[in-house]
mmCIF file of N, CA and C in Angstrom:
data_model
loop_
_atom_site.group_PDB
_atom_site.id
_atom_site.type_symbol
_atom_site.label_atom_id
_atom_site.label_comp_id
_atom_site.label_asym_id
_atom_site.label_seq_id
_atom_site.Cartn_x
_atom_site.Cartn_y
_atom_site.Cartn_z
ATOM 1 N N UNK A 120 76.959 61.153 118.710
ATOM 2 C CA UNK A 120 75.963 61.493 117.728
ATOM 3 C C UNK A 120 74.750 60.577 117.885
ATOM 4 N N UNK A 121 75.014 59.334 118.172
ATOM 5 C CA UNK A 121 73.926 58.382 118.365
ATOM 6 C C UNK A 121 73.065 58.778 119.563
ATOM 7 N N UNK A 122 73.707 59.262 120.610
ATOM 8 C CA UNK A 122 72.963 59.694 121.798
ATOM 9 C C UNK A 122 72.082 60.891 121.454
ATOM 10 N N UNK A 123 72.605 61.816 120.652
ATOM 11 C CA UNK A 123 71.820 62.982 120.254
ATOM 12 C C UNK A 123 70.606 62.608 119.426
ATOM 13 N N UNK A 124 70.795 61.706 118.472
ATOM 14 C CA UNK A 124 69.677 61.251 117.642
ATOM 15 C C UNK A 124 68.659 60.499 118.492
ATOM 16 N N UNK A 125 69.139 59.655 119.405
ATOM 17 C CA UNK A 125 68.229 58.901 120.273
ATOM 18 C C UNK A 125 67.443 59.843 121.177
ATOM 19 N N UNK A 126 68.113 60.846 121.734
ATOM 20 C CA UNK A 126 67.420 61.796 122.606
ATOM 21 C C UNK A 126 66.379 62.594 121.825
ATOM 22 N N UNK A 127 66.735 63.039 120.621
ATOM 23 C CA UNK A 127 65.779 63.777 119.800
ATOM 24 C C UNK A 127 64.577 62.931 119.427
ATOM 25 N N UNK A 128 64.822 61.694 119.009
ATOM 26 C CA UNK A 128 63.720 60.799 118.660
ATOM 27 C C UNK A 128 62.841 60.476 119.852
ATOM 28 N N UNK A 129 63.479 60.245 121.007
ATOM 29 C CA UNK A 129 62.722 59.966 122.228
ATOM 30 C C UNK A 129 61.862 61.165 122.613
ATOM 31 N N UNK A 130 62.408 62.369 122.516
ATOM 32 C CA UNK A 130 61.646 63.575 122.865
ATOM 33 C C UNK A 130 60.445 63.752 121.947
ATOM 34 N N UNK A 131 60.635 63.545 120.657
ATOM 35 C CA UNK A 131 59.521 63.670 119.724
ATOM 36 C C UNK A 131 58.452 62.609 119.976
ATOM 37 N N UNK A 132 58.879 61.398 120.244
ATOM 38 C CA UNK A 132 57.938 60.313 120.512
ATOM 39 C C UNK A 132 57.137 60.581 121.780
ATOM 40 N N UNK A 133 57.797 61.019 122.839
ATOM 41 C CA UNK A 133 57.098 61.305 124.098
ATOM 42 C C UNK A 133 56.141 62.482 123.944
ATOM 43 N N UNK A 134 56.538 63.485 123.201
ATOM 44 C CA UNK A 134 55.637 64.610 122.955
ATOM 45 C C UNK A 134 54.402 64.183 122.195
ATOM 46 N N UNK A 135 54.590 63.285 121.261
ATOM 47 C CA UNK A 135 53.465 62.789 120.473
ATOM 48 C C UNK A 135 52.537 61.912 121.309
ATOM 49 N N UNK A 136 53.119 61.051 122.148
ATOM 50 C CA UNK A 136 52.307 60.132 122.944
ATOM 51 C C UNK A 136 51.644 60.813 124.133
ATOM 52 N N UNK A 137 52.362 61.687 124.816
ATOM 53 C CA UNK A 137 51.851 62.271 126.053
ATOM 54 C C UNK A 137 51.204 63.638 125.874
ATOM 55 N N UNK A 138 51.437 64.278 124.755
ATOM 56 C CA UNK A 138 50.904 65.619 124.545
ATOM 57 C C UNK A 138 49.424 65.605 124.233
ATOM 58 N N UNK A 139 48.761 66.756 124.419
ATOM 59 C CA UNK A 139 47.331 66.834 124.107
ATOM 60 C C UNK A 139 47.108 66.740 122.599
ATOM 61 N N UNK A 140 46.052 66.056 122.251
ATOM 62 C CA UNK A 140 45.718 65.891 120.841
ATOM 63 C C UNK A 140 44.221 66.117 120.688
ATOM 64 N N UNK A 141 43.861 67.304 120.240
ATOM 65 C CA UNK A 141 42.459 67.665 120.067
ATOM 66 C C UNK A 141 42.257 68.135 118.624
ATOM 67 N N UNK A 142 42.022 67.208 117.704
ATOM 68 C CA UNK A 142 41.836 67.639 116.314
ATOM 69 C C UNK A 142 40.561 68.467 116.182
ATOM 70 N N UNK A 143 40.637 69.478 115.394
ATOM 71 C CA UNK A 143 39.519 70.384 115.194
ATOM 72 C C UNK A 143 39.538 70.816 113.727
ATOM 73 N N UNK A 144 38.386 70.885 113.104
ATOM 74 C CA UNK A 144 38.323 71.272 111.695
ATOM 75 C C UNK A 144 38.887 72.671 111.485
ATOM 76 N N UNK A 145 38.627 73.554 112.431
ATOM 77 C CA UNK A 145 39.116 74.921 112.270
ATOM 78 C C UNK A 145 40.634 74.992 112.431
ATOM 79 N N UNK A 146 41.185 74.180 113.324
ATOM 80 C CA UNK A 146 42.637 74.162 113.492
ATOM 81 C C UNK A 146 43.328 73.549 112.285
ATOM 82 N N UNK A 147 42.686 72.591 111.651
ATOM 83 C CA UNK A 147 43.280 71.925 110.501
ATOM 84 C C UNK A 147 43.014 72.644 109.186
ATOM 85 N N UNK A 148 42.204 73.691 109.216
ATOM 86 C CA UNK A 148 41.873 74.411 107.990
ATOM 87 C C UNK A 148 43.069 75.243 107.529
ATOM 88 N N UNK A 149 43.105 75.501 106.226
ATOM 89 C CA UNK A 149 44.163 76.346 105.681
ATOM 90 C C UNK A 149 43.921 77.779 106.126
ATOM 91 N N UNK A 150 44.994 78.482 106.380
ATOM 92 C CA UNK A 150 44.889 79.844 106.883
ATOM 93 C C UNK A 150 45.889 80.698 106.133
ATOM 94 N N UNK A 151 45.404 81.810 105.603
ATOM 95 C CA UNK A 151 46.266 82.646 104.779
ATOM 96 C C UNK A 151 46.022 84.107 105.139
ATOM 97 N N UNK A 152 46.809 84.630 106.050
ATOM 98 C CA UNK A 152 46.759 86.045 106.434
ATOM 99 C C UNK A 152 45.373 86.466 106.920
ATOM 100 N N UNK A 153 44.700 85.619 107.632
ATOM 101 C CA UNK A 153 43.406 85.976 108.186
ATOM 102 C C UNK A 153 42.231 85.687 107.278
ATOM 103 N N UNK A 154 42.481 85.191 106.094
ATOM 104 C CA UNK A 154 41.425 84.894 105.141
ATOM 105 C C UNK A 154 41.455 83.411 104.791
ATOM 106 N N UNK A 155 40.326 82.859 104.397
ATOM 107 C CA UNK A 155 40.368 81.488 103.868
ATOM 108 C C UNK A 155 41.241 81.450 102.610
ATOM 109 N N UNK A 156 41.767 80.307 102.300
ATOM 110 C CA UNK A 156 42.650 80.182 101.135
ATOM 111 C C UNK A 156 41.894 80.549 99.864
ATOM 112 N N UNK A 157 42.518 81.375 99.041
ATOM 113 C CA UNK A 157 41.888 81.816 97.800
ATOM 114 C C UNK A 157 41.951 80.744 96.717
ATOM 115 N N UNK A 158 43.078 80.054 96.678
ATOM 116 C CA UNK A 158 43.317 79.104 95.599
ATOM 117 C C UNK A 158 44.232 78.004 96.117
ATOM 118 N N UNK A 159 44.454 77.013 95.315
ATOM 119 C CA UNK A 159 45.354 75.929 95.685
ATOM 120 C C UNK A 159 46.776 76.473 95.779
ATOM 121 N N UNK A 160 47.474 76.120 96.833
ATOM 122 C CA UNK A 160 48.825 76.630 97.051
ATOM 123 C C UNK A 160 49.844 75.955 96.149
ATOM 124 N N UNK A 161 49.493 74.844 95.563
ATOM 125 C CA UNK A 161 50.435 74.126 94.700
ATOM 126 C C UNK A 161 50.403 74.721 93.301
ATOM 127 N N UNK A 162 51.430 75.483 92.991
ATOM 128 C CA UNK A 162 51.548 76.123 91.692
ATOM 129 C C UNK A 162 52.709 75.471 90.954
ATOM 130 N N UNK A 163 52.522 75.210 89.689
ATOM 131 C CA UNK A 163 53.593 74.597 88.907
ATOM 132 C C UNK A 163 54.682 75.634 88.640
ATOM 133 N N UNK A 164 55.920 75.240 88.924
ATOM 134 C CA UNK A 164 57.065 76.087 88.636
ATOM 135 C C UNK A 164 57.781 75.540 87.417
ATOM 136 N N UNK A 165 58.366 76.433 86.688
ATOM 137 C CA UNK A 165 59.159 76.019 85.541
ATOM 138 C C UNK A 165 60.410 75.301 86.031
ATOM 139 N N UNK A 166 60.795 74.258 85.344
ATOM 140 C CA UNK A 166 61.962 73.464 85.724
ATOM 141 C C UNK A 166 63.225 74.313 85.681
ATOM 142 N N UNK A 167 63.231 75.353 84.883
ATOM 143 C CA UNK A 167 64.431 76.185 84.762
ATOM 144 C C UNK A 167 64.788 76.868 86.074
ATOM 145 N N UNK A 168 63.810 77.127 86.936
ATOM 146 C CA UNK A 168 64.122 77.684 88.255
ATOM 147 C C UNK A 168 65.026 76.729 89.023
ATOM 148 N N UNK A 169 64.683 75.466 88.995
ATOM 149 C CA UNK A 169 65.470 74.470 89.715
ATOM 150 C C UNK A 169 66.840 74.292 89.078
ATOM 151 N N UNK A 170 66.895 74.342 87.754
ATOM 152 C CA UNK A 170 68.170 74.217 87.059
ATOM 153 C C UNK A 170 69.098 75.368 87.423
ATOM 154 N N UNK A 171 68.570 76.573 87.433
ATOM 155 C CA UNK A 171 69.387 77.732 87.810
ATOM 156 C C UNK A 171 69.830 77.599 89.260
ATOM 157 N N UNK A 172 68.960 77.126 90.139
ATOM 158 C CA UNK A 172 69.336 76.959 91.550
ATOM 159 C C UNK A 172 70.445 75.927 91.705
ATOM 160 N N UNK A 173 70.351 74.819 90.989
ATOM 161 C CA UNK A 173 71.389 73.789 91.073
ATOM 162 C C UNK A 173 72.706 74.312 90.522
ATOM 163 N N UNK A 174 72.644 75.036 89.413
ATOM 164 C CA UNK A 174 73.875 75.600 88.849
ATOM 165 C C UNK A 174 74.478 76.636 89.784
ATOM 166 N N UNK A 175 73.632 77.427 90.447
ATOM 167 C CA UNK A 175 74.146 78.397 91.411
ATOM 168 C C UNK A 175 74.871 77.693 92.548
ATOM 169 N N UNK A 176 74.267 76.641 93.072
ATOM 170 C CA UNK A 176 74.913 75.905 94.167
ATOM 171 C C UNK A 176 76.236 75.314 93.699
ATOM 172 N N UNK A 177 76.244 74.756 92.504
ATOM 173 C CA UNK A 177 77.461 74.154 91.971
ATOM 174 C C UNK A 177 78.584 75.176 91.868
ATOM 175 N N UNK A 178 78.298 76.325 91.289
ATOM 176 C CA UNK A 178 79.351 77.318 91.102
ATOM 177 C C UNK A 178 79.591 78.140 92.364
ATOM 178 N N UNK A 179 78.649 78.161 93.267
ATOM 179 C CA UNK A 179 78.864 78.848 94.535
ATOM 180 C C UNK A 179 79.792 78.038 95.437
ATOM 181 N N UNK A 180 79.757 76.733 95.304
ATOM 182 C CA UNK A 180 80.636 75.891 96.115
ATOM 183 C C UNK A 180 82.104 76.099 95.778
ATOM 184 N N UNK A 181 82.366 76.642 94.596
ATOM 185 C CA UNK A 181 83.767 76.883 94.262
ATOM 186 C C UNK A 181 84.382 77.894 95.221
ATOM 187 N N UNK A 182 83.587 78.811 95.733
ATOM 188 C CA UNK A 182 84.143 79.777 96.686
ATOM 189 C C UNK A 182 84.553 79.094 97.981
ATOM 190 N N UNK A 183 83.886 77.993 98.308
ATOM 191 C CA UNK A 183 84.281 77.245 99.506
ATOM 192 C C UNK A 183 85.679 76.660 99.340
ATOM 193 N N UNK A 184 86.096 76.436 98.108
ATOM 194 C CA UNK A 184 87.452 75.946 97.849
ATOM 195 C C UNK A 184 88.431 77.093 97.613
ATOM 196 N N UNK A 185 87.944 78.201 97.070
ATOM 197 C CA UNK A 185 88.851 79.306 96.757
ATOM 198 C C UNK A 185 89.297 80.073 97.997
ATOM 199 N N UNK A 186 88.429 80.265 98.971
ATOM 200 C CA UNK A 186 88.808 81.036 100.160
ATOM 201 C C UNK A 186 89.923 80.375 100.959
ATOM 202 N N UNK A 187 89.825 79.094 101.293
ATOM 203 C CA UNK A 187 90.946 78.479 102.026
ATOM 204 C C UNK A 187 92.230 78.446 101.195
ATOM 205 N N UNK A 188 92.086 78.256 99.902
ATOM 206 C CA UNK A 188 93.267 78.251 99.044
ATOM 207 C C UNK A 188 93.943 79.614 99.059
ATOM 208 N N UNK A 189 93.140 80.676 98.977
ATOM 209 C CA UNK A 189 93.718 82.019 98.995
ATOM 210 C C UNK A 189 94.380 82.309 100.335
ATOM 211 N N UNK A 190 93.803 81.808 101.412
ATOM 212 C CA UNK A 190 94.393 82.045 102.735
ATOM 213 C C UNK A 190 95.706 81.291 102.907
ATOM 214 N N UNK A 191 95.833 80.150 102.265
ATOM 215 C CA UNK A 191 97.036 79.330 102.415
ATOM 216 C C UNK A 191 97.926 79.396 101.182
ATOM 217 N N UNK A 192 97.796 80.442 100.389
ATOM 218 C CA UNK A 192 98.527 80.527 99.127
ATOM 219 C C UNK A 192 100.039 80.429 99.323
ATOM 220 N N UNK A 193 100.564 81.076 100.333
ATOM 221 C CA UNK A 193 102.016 81.060 100.545
ATOM 222 C C UNK A 193 102.504 79.686 100.982
ATOM 223 N N UNK A 194 101.652 78.933 101.660
ATOM 224 C CA UNK A 194 102.064 77.620 102.158
ATOM 225 C C UNK A 194 102.002 76.533 101.084
ATOM 226 N N UNK A 195 101.085 76.664 100.131
ATOM 227 C CA UNK A 195 100.913 75.598 99.148
ATOM 228 C C UNK A 195 101.898 75.693 97.997
ATOM 229 N N UNK A 196 102.433 76.857 97.750
ATOM 230 C CA UNK A 196 103.466 77.024 96.735
ATOM 231 C C UNK A 196 102.957 76.874 95.313
ATOM 232 N N UNK A 197 103.878 76.562 94.426
ATOM 233 C CA UNK A 197 103.575 76.477 92.999
ATOM 234 C C UNK A 197 102.641 75.305 92.686
ATOM 235 N N UNK A 198 102.803 74.193 93.374
ATOM 236 C CA UNK A 198 101.933 73.033 93.135
ATOM 237 C C UNK A 198 100.478 73.367 93.474
ATOM 238 N N UNK A 199 100.264 74.097 94.562
ATOM 239 C CA UNK A 199 98.910 74.500 94.926
ATOM 240 C C UNK A 199 98.329 75.483 93.933
ATOM 241 N N UNK A 200 99.164 76.382 93.423
ATOM 242 C CA UNK A 200 98.710 77.338 92.418
ATOM 243 C C UNK A 200 98.280 76.613 91.146
ATOM 244 N N UNK A 201 99.070 75.670 90.705
ATOM 245 C CA UNK A 201 98.735 74.920 89.489
ATOM 246 C C UNK A 201 97.461 74.098 89.700
ATOM 247 N N UNK A 202 97.332 73.471 90.857
ATOM 248 C CA UNK A 202 96.128 72.680 91.139
ATOM 249 C C UNK A 202 94.882 73.560 91.134
ATOM 250 N N UNK A 203 94.978 74.748 91.714
ATOM 251 C CA UNK A 203 93.811 75.625 91.750
ATOM 252 C C UNK A 203 93.513 76.203 90.373
ATOM 253 N N UNK A 204 94.535 76.468 89.574
ATOM 254 C CA UNK A 204 94.289 76.940 88.213
ATOM 255 C C UNK A 204 93.613 75.861 87.372
ATOM 256 N N UNK A 205 93.982 74.610 87.578
ATOM 257 C CA UNK A 205 93.305 73.507 86.887
ATOM 258 C C UNK A 205 91.847 73.427 87.341
ATOM 259 N N UNK A 206 91.611 73.603 88.632
ATOM 260 C CA UNK A 206 90.250 73.580 89.172
ATOM 261 C C UNK A 206 89.416 74.710 88.572
ATOM 262 N N UNK A 207 89.966 75.909 88.513
ATOM 263 C CA UNK A 207 89.243 77.046 87.945
ATOM 264 C C UNK A 207 89.010 76.829 86.453
ATOM 265 N N UNK A 208 89.979 76.244 85.756
ATOM 266 C CA UNK A 208 89.802 75.954 84.332
ATOM 267 C C UNK A 208 88.681 74.942 84.120
ATOM 268 N N UNK A 209 88.600 73.926 84.965
ATOM 269 C CA UNK A 209 87.508 72.951 84.854
ATOM 270 C C UNK A 209 86.156 73.617 85.067
ATOM 271 N N UNK A 210 86.071 74.519 86.026
ATOM 272 C CA UNK A 210 84.813 75.231 86.254
ATOM 273 C C UNK A 210 84.476 76.136 85.075
ATOM 274 N N UNK A 211 85.480 76.791 84.509
ATOM 275 C CA UNK A 211 85.243 77.656 83.355
ATOM 276 C C UNK A 211 84.774 76.840 82.153
ATOM 277 N N UNK A 212 85.362 75.677 81.944
ATOM 278 C CA UNK A 212 84.932 74.809 80.844
ATOM 279 C C UNK A 212 83.498 74.331 81.081
ATOM 280 N N UNK A 213 83.171 73.998 82.317
ATOM 281 C CA UNK A 213 81.801 73.593 82.640
ATOM 282 C C UNK A 213 80.806 74.713 82.410
ATOM 283 N N UNK A 214 81.166 75.933 82.813
ATOM 284 C CA UNK A 214 80.294 77.082 82.585
ATOM 285 C C UNK A 214 80.124 77.330 81.097
ATOM 286 N N UNK A 215 81.201 77.262 80.337
ATOM 287 C CA UNK A 215 81.120 77.443 78.888
ATOM 288 C C UNK A 215 80.208 76.383 78.266
ATOM 289 N N UNK A 216 80.327 75.145 78.720
ATOM 290 C CA UNK A 216 79.525 74.050 78.181
ATOM 291 C C UNK A 216 78.034 74.269 78.430
ATOM 292 N N UNK A 217 77.664 74.610 79.670
ATOM 293 C CA UNK A 217 76.236 74.804 79.945
ATOM 294 C C UNK A 217 75.713 76.060 79.261
ATOM 295 N N UNK A 218 76.571 77.037 79.060
ATOM 296 C CA UNK A 218 76.165 78.244 78.339
ATOM 297 C C UNK A 218 75.881 77.900 76.877
ATOM 298 N N UNK A 219 76.763 77.122 76.265
ATOM 299 C CA UNK A 219 76.581 76.747 74.862
ATOM 300 C C UNK A 219 75.396 75.799 74.676
ATOM 301 N N UNK A 220 75.110 74.973 75.659
ATOM 302 C CA UNK A 220 73.964 74.060 75.580
ATOM 303 C C UNK A 220 72.639 74.792 75.769
ATOM 304 N N UNK A 221 72.694 76.045 76.215
ATOM 305 C CA UNK A 221 71.482 76.834 76.384
ATOM 306 C C UNK A 221 70.817 76.663 77.731
ATOM 307 N N UNK A 222 71.535 76.144 78.716
ATOM 308 C CA UNK A 222 70.932 75.933 80.033
ATOM 309 C C UNK A 222 70.637 77.246 80.738
ATOM 310 N N UNK A 223 71.308 78.315 80.346
ATOM 311 C CA UNK A 223 71.088 79.606 80.999
ATOM 312 C C UNK A 223 70.146 80.506 80.209
ATOM 313 N N UNK A 224 69.673 80.044 79.056
ATOM 314 C CA UNK A 224 68.728 80.837 78.268
ATOM 315 C C UNK A 224 67.349 80.760 78.899
ATOM 316 N N UNK A 225 66.640 81.857 78.851
ATOM 317 C CA UNK A 225 65.332 81.928 79.493
ATOM 318 C C UNK A 225 64.276 82.357 78.477
ATOM 319 N N UNK A 226 64.154 81.609 77.432
ATOM 320 C CA UNK A 226 63.169 81.952 76.403
ATOM 321 C C UNK A 226 62.209 80.827 76.161
#
């Protein structure tokens, strides 16, 4: 891994040092579908977008645990079933909590 990182860093450094560098105002100008930029691209987003995205990632990761568990259900036995039911119960309690706190309300 160290060799890969070193090779990548070396390649980027050599490209930067040895490559052509011709700054031009037109090349550095903002470009938007063939037209000059109409407005500032930085638009304020509501924090709730990020909250919903984080919650989606959190609850989407549960599938990363459920699929292998379902594939190995016969091998894990009753102990694995109980462990996964506890895991699902914890996620359900977490979902109930954020629902009651109003994190999913969009008003």
